[in-house]
Each structure stands twice: as C-alpha cells, then as structure tokens.
CSV table of C-alpha atoms in Angstrom, one decimal:
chain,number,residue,atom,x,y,z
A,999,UNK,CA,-21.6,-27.7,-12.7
A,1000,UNK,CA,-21.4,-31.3,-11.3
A,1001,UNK,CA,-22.0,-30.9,-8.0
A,1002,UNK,CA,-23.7,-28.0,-6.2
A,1003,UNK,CA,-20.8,-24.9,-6.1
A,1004,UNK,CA,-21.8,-24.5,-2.0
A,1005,UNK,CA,-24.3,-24.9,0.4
A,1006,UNK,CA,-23.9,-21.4,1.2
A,1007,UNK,CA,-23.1,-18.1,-1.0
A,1008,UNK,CA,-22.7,-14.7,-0.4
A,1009,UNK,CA,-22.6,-12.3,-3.3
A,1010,UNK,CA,-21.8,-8.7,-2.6
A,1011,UNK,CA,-22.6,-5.5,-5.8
A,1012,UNK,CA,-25.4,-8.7,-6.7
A,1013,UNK,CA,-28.0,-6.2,-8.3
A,1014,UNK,CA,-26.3,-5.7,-12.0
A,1015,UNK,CA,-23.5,-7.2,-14.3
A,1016,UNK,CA,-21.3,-9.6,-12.5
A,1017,UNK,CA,-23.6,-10.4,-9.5
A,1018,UNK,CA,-26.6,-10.5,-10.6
A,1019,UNK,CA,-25.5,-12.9,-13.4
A,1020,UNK,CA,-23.6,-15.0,-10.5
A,1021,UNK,CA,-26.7,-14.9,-8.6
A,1022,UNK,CA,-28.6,-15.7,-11.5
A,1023,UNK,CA,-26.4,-18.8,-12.8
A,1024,UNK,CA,-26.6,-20.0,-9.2
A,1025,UNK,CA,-29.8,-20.4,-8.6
A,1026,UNK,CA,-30.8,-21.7,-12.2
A,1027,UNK,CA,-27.9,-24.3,-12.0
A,1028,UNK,CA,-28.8,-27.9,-11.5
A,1029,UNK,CA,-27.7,-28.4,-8.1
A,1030,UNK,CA,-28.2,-24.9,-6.6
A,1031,UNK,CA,-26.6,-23.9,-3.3
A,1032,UNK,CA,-29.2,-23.9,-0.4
A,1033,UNK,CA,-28.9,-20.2,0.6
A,1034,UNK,CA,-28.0,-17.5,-2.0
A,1035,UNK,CA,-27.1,-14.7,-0.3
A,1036,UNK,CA,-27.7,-11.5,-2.9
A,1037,UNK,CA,-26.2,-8.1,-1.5
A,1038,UNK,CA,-26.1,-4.6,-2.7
A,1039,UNK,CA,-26.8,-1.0,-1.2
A,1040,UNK,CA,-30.5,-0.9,-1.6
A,1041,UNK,CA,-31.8,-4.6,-2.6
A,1042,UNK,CA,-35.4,-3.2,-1.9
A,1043,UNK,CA,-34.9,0.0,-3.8
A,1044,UNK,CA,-35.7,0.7,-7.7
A,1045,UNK,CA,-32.0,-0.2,-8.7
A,1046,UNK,CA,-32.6,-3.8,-6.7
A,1047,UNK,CA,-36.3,-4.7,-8.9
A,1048,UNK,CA,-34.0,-7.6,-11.6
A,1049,UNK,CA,-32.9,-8.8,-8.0
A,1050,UNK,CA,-36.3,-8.7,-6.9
A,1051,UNK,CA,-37.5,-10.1,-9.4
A,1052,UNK,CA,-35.0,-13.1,-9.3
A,1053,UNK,CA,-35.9,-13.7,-6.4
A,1054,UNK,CA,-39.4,-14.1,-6.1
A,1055,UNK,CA,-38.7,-16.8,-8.6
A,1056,UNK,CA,-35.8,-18.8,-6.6
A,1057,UNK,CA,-36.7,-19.5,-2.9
A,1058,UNK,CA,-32.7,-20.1,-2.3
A,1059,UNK,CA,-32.2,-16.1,-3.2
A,1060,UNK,CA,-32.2,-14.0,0.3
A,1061,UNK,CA,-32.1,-10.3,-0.6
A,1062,UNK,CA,-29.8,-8.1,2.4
A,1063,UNK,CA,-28.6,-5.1,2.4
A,1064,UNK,CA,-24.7,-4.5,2.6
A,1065,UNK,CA,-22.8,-1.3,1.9
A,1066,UNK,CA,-18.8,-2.6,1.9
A,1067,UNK,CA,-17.8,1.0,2.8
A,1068,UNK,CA,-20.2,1.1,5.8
A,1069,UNK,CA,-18.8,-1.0,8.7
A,1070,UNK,CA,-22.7,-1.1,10.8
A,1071,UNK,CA,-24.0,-1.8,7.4
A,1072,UNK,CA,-21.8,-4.9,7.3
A,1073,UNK,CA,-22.2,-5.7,10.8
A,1074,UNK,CA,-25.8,-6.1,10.1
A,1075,UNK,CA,-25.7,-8.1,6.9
A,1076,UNK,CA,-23.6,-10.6,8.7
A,1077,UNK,CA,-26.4,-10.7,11.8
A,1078,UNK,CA,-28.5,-11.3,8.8
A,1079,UNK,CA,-26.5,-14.0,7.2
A,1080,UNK,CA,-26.1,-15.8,10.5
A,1081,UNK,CA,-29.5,-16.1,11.5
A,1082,UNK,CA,-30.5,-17.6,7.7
A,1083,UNK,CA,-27.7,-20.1,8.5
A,1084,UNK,CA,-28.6,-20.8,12.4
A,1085,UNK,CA,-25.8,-23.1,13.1
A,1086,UNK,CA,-24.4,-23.6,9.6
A,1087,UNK,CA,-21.3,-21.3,8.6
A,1088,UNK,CA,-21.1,-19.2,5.1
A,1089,UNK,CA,-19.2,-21.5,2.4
A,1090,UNK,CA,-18.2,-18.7,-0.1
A,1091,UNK,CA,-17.8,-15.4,0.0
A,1092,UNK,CA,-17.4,-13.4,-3.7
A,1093,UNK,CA,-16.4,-10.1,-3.0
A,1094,UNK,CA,-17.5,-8.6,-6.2
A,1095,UNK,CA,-19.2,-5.0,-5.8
A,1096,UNK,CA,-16.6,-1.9,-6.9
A,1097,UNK,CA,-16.4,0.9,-8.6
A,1098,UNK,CA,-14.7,2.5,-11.8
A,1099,UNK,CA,-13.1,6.0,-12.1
A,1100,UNK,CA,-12.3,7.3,-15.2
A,1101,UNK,CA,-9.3,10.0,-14.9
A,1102,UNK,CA,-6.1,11.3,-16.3
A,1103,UNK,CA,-3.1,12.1,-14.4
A,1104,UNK,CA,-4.4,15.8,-15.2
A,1105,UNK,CA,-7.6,15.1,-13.8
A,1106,UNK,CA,-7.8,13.0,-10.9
A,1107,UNK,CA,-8.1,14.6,-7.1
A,1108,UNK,CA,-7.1,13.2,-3.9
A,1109,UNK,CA,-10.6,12.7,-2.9
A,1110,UNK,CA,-11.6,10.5,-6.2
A,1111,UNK,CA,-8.7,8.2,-4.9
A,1112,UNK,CA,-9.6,7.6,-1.6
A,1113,UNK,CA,-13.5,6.6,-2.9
A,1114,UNK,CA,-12.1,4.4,-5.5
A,1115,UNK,CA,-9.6,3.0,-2.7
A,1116,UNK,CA,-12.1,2.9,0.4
A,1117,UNK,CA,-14.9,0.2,-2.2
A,1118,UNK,CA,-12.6,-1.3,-4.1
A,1119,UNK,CA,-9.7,-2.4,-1.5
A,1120,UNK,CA,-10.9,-1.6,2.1
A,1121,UNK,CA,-14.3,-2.9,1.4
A,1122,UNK,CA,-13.8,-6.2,0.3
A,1123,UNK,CA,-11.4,-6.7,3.2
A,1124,UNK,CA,-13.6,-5.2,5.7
A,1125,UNK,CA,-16.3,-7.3,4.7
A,1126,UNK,CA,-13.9,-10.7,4.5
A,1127,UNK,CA,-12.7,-9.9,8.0
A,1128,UNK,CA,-16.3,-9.7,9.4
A,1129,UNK,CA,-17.7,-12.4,7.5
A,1130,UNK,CA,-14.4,-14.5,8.6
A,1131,UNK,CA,-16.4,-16.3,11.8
A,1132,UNK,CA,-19.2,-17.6,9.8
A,1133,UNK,CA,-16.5,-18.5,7.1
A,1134,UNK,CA,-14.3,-20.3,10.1
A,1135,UNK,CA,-17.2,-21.9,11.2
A,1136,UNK,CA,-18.1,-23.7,7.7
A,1137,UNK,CA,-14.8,-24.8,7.5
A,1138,UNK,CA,-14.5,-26.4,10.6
A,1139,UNK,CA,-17.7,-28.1,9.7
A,1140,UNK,CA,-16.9,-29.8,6.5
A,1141,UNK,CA,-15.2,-32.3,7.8
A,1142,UNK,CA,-12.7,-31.9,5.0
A,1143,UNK,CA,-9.6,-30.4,4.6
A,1144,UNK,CA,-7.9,-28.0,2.5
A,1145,UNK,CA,-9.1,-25.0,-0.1
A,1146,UNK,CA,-12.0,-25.5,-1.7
A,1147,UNK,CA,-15.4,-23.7,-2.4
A,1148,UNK,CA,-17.8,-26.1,-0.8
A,1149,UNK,CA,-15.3,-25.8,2.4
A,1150,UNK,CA,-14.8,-22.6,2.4
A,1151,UNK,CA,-13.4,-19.5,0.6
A,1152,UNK,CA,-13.2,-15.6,-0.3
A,1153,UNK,CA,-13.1,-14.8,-3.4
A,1154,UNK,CA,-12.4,-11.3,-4.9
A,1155,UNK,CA,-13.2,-10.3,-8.6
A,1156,UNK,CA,-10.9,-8.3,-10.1
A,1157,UNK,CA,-10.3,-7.1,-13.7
A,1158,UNK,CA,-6.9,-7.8,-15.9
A,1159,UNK,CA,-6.9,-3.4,-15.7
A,1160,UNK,CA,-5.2,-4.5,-12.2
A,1161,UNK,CA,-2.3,-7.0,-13.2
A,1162,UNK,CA,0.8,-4.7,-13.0
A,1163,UNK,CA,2.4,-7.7,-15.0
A,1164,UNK,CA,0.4,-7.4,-18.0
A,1165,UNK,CA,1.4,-3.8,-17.9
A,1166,UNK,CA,-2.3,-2.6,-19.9
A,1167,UNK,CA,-1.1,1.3,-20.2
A,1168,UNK,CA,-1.9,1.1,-23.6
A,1169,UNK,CA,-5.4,1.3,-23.7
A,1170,UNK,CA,-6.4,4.3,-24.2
A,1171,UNK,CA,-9.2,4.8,-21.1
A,1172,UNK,CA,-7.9,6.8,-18.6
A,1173,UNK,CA,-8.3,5.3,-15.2
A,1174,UNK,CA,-5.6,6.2,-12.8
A,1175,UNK,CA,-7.8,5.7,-9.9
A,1176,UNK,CA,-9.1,2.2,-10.8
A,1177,UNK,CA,-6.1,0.9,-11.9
A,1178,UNK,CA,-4.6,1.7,-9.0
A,1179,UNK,CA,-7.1,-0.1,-7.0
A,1180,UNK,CA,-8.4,-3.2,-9.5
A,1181,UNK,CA,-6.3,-6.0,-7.9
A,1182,UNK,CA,-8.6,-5.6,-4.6
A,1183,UNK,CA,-6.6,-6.4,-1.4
A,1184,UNK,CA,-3.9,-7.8,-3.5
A,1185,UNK,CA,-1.7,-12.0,-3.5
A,1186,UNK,CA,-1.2,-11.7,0.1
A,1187,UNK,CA,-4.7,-11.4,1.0
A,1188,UNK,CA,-6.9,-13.2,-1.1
A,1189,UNK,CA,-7.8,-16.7,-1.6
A,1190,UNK,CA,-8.1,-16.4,-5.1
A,1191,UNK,CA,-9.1,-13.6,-6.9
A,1192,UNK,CA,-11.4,-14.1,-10.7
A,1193,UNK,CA,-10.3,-11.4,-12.9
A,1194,UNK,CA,-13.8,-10.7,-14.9
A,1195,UNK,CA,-13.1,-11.0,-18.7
A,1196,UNK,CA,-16.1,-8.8,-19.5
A,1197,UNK,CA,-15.3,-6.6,-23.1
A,1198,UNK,CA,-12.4,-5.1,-24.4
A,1199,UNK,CA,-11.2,-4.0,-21.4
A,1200,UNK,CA,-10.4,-6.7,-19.3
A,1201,UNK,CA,-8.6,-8.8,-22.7
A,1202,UNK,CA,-5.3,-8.1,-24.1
A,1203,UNK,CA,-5.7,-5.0,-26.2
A,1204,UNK,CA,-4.5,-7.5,-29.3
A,1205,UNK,CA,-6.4,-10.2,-28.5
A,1206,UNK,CA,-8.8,-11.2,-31.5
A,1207,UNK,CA,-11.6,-12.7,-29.6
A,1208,UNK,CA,-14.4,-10.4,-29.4
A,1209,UNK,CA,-15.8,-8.8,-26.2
A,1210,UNK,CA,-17.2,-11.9,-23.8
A,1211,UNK,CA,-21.2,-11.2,-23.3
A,1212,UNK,CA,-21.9,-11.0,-19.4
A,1213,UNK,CA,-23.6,-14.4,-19.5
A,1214,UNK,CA,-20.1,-16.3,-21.0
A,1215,UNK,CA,-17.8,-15.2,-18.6
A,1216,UNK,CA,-19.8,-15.8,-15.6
A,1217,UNK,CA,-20.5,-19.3,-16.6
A,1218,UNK,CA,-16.8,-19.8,-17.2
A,1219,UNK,CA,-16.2,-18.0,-13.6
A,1220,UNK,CA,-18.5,-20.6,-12.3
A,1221,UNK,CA,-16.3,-23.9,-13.8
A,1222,UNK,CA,-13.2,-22.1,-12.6
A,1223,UNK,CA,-14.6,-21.7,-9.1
A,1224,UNK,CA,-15.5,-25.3,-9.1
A,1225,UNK,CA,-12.3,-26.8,-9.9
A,1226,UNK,CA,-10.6,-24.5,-7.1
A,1227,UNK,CA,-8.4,-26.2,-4.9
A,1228,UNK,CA,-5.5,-25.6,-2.4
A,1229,UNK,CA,-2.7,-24.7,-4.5
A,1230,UNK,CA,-4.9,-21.7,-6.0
A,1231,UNK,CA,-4.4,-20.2,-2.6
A,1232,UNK,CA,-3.7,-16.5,-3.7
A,1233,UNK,CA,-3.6,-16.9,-7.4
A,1234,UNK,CA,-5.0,-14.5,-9.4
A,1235,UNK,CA,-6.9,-16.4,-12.4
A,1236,UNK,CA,-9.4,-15.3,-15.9
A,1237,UNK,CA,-12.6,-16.8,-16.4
A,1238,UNK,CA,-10.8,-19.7,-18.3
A,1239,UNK,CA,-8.6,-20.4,-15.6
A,1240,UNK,CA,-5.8,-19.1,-17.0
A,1241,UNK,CA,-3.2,-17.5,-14.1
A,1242,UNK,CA,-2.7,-13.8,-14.4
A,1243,UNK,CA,0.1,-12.3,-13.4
A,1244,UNK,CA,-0.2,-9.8,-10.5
C-alpha cells in the first residue's frame, strides 16, 4: 500500500481467516492506520489468543467485543470505538464476520434460515446503521469529498456463492441457506462489497487457478480497497478488482 488505507478501521469476525489476516496485513503494512479496531464475540476468550497475540505486538490493534446479532453488544462496541477516537470519527468499516450452513433443500429448517439470515444480512446492517454517526462524523472531517476509504466507507465481504449472476448451482456443496444470504445486505445497501476469493469455492468451478492461500487474497483485498473510489458506490468486486455480477 502507498499511503496508509485509514486512520481508522474497524474489523468485525477479526479472530480467524479473513479478519484476522486483514487485521494482520494492517498493522504490518508500512503505513499502518492509527487505530485498528479487531472485533469478534469473545476477543478475550481462547478462540481470540492469535488476536491476542497480534495484538500485544501492534499497539495500533484495540481488541472489543461485538456480537452483530446482539444489538447492546453493538451498542457497546461503538461506546468503545468512540471513546478510542475521542473527537475523531471511524474511517472504514469491513463488515466481514458470517456464517456458513451447509444444507440440501431436503434438509434445511426454517430455524437454520433465520440464523444464517439474522449474521449474515441483519448483522452487518445493524452494525453499519449504528456505526453510521462515527462514520458521518469522519467524513465530514476529511475535508474531502466523495467515496473513498481514508474518507469514509462500509464495506461488506461477501463470497462469489452469493452472485445470482454467476448462477454457481453447480457446485456440488449444498448450501441453501448461505447462498441465500452470501450477498449481505445486497447493491442497494452497500458501499462496496469484496467478494473473498478464498479456495474453490468462491472461483468459477472451471477456473484453472488453484485455491488462493488466505494470505493472497487479502493482500489483493487490500490494493482493491485502496484504489476505491466514488463510482464503486455499490459494486460488488473480487480480490483483483474485477466487478461481479450481483
């Protein structure tokens, strides 16, 4: 990265895969944002110790606590936030914790659908619309205009398992409930939403590149993010840049 991404970012599901490689590649970059914000369900708890760990080496890193289907839980992480950024708004916002389901058409119950549903659409937005102040207030501070991560954005990571256009029924997982859920809250809501190219399952099932390693297609995440502007206003886009259909 040329410049530093943002002075502020917010990573939600930051203690494995995705986030904690953002989190990671953040703070080791050469120009890393000032406050790191690294959020899962229990940062403090056994599943948090590589987040723990990463932070005790990167001063930048905060650890808070945020579970996207718990709305105090939220509410509290954005207290949190706020008083870390005193009269500073939040820059970026990746909304990238959510879940997979694997089930058949046979399989799947009502109840399945609404858990996959509630974390992997109502959460990010939840979380969007009460991080939207501190977002509001960043923007209005940049004295700058337009889209840009260093101004201020959401963005929501997705997988290519959501694009209705790419039409993936024919790989063979079965995951009625994730599918049905992967694009997050969707072109009318998002600012721009990174599709994840992590393994076979977010590339074309004839695609001859191998499976991306975790460490790849973050890094490429990160360029993408950088180059952001405001005609990427609600595109959906892979870890190359490349625009995905919704």
């Amino acid at each position: 990265l040329m410049a530093a991404l943002a002075r502020s970012v917010l990573v939600t599901g930051s203690n494995r895969g995705i986030g904690l490689e953002l989190v990671r590649q953040l703070a080791a970059s050469p120009w890393p944002p000032q406050h790191i914000f690294a959020t899962c369900r229990h940062p403090e708890g056994p599943r948090g110790k590589a987040l723990q760990e990463l932070a005790a080496q990167h001063p930048s890193i905060k650890l808070v606590q945020l579970d996207i289907v718990n709305l105090p839980s939220i509410r509290g992480a954005v207290r949190a936030v706020g008083s870390h950024l005193k009269d500073q708004g939040l820059n970026l916002l990746i909304n990238n914790a959510g879940i997979s389901s694997h089930a058949t058409l046979r399989s799947l119950d009502s109840q399945q659908m609404l858990s996959v549903f509630a974390t992997n659409v109502v959460g990010p937005l939840q979380v969007a619309k009460e991080f939207l102040p501190l977002l509001e207030k960043a923007a209005k501070g940049a004295g700058k205009e337009g889209l840009s991560c260093s101004r201020a954005a959401v963005i929501n990571v997705s997988t290519k398992l959501g694009s209705i256009g790419l039409c993936l029924g024919v790989l063979e997982a079965p995951m009625y409930p994730y599918r049905a859920t992967a694009p997050s809250p969707g072109p009318g809501c998002s600012r721009a939403a990174l599709s994840q190219a992590l393994g076979s399952s977010c590339l074309s099932p004839s695609a001859p590149q191998p499976p991306l390693t975790v460490d790849a297609s973050v890094g490429g995440m990160l360029k993408v993010l950088s180059s952001l502007s405001e005609k990427d206003t609600g595109t959906f886009l892979d870890w190359e840049g490349k625009v995905v259909p919704w």
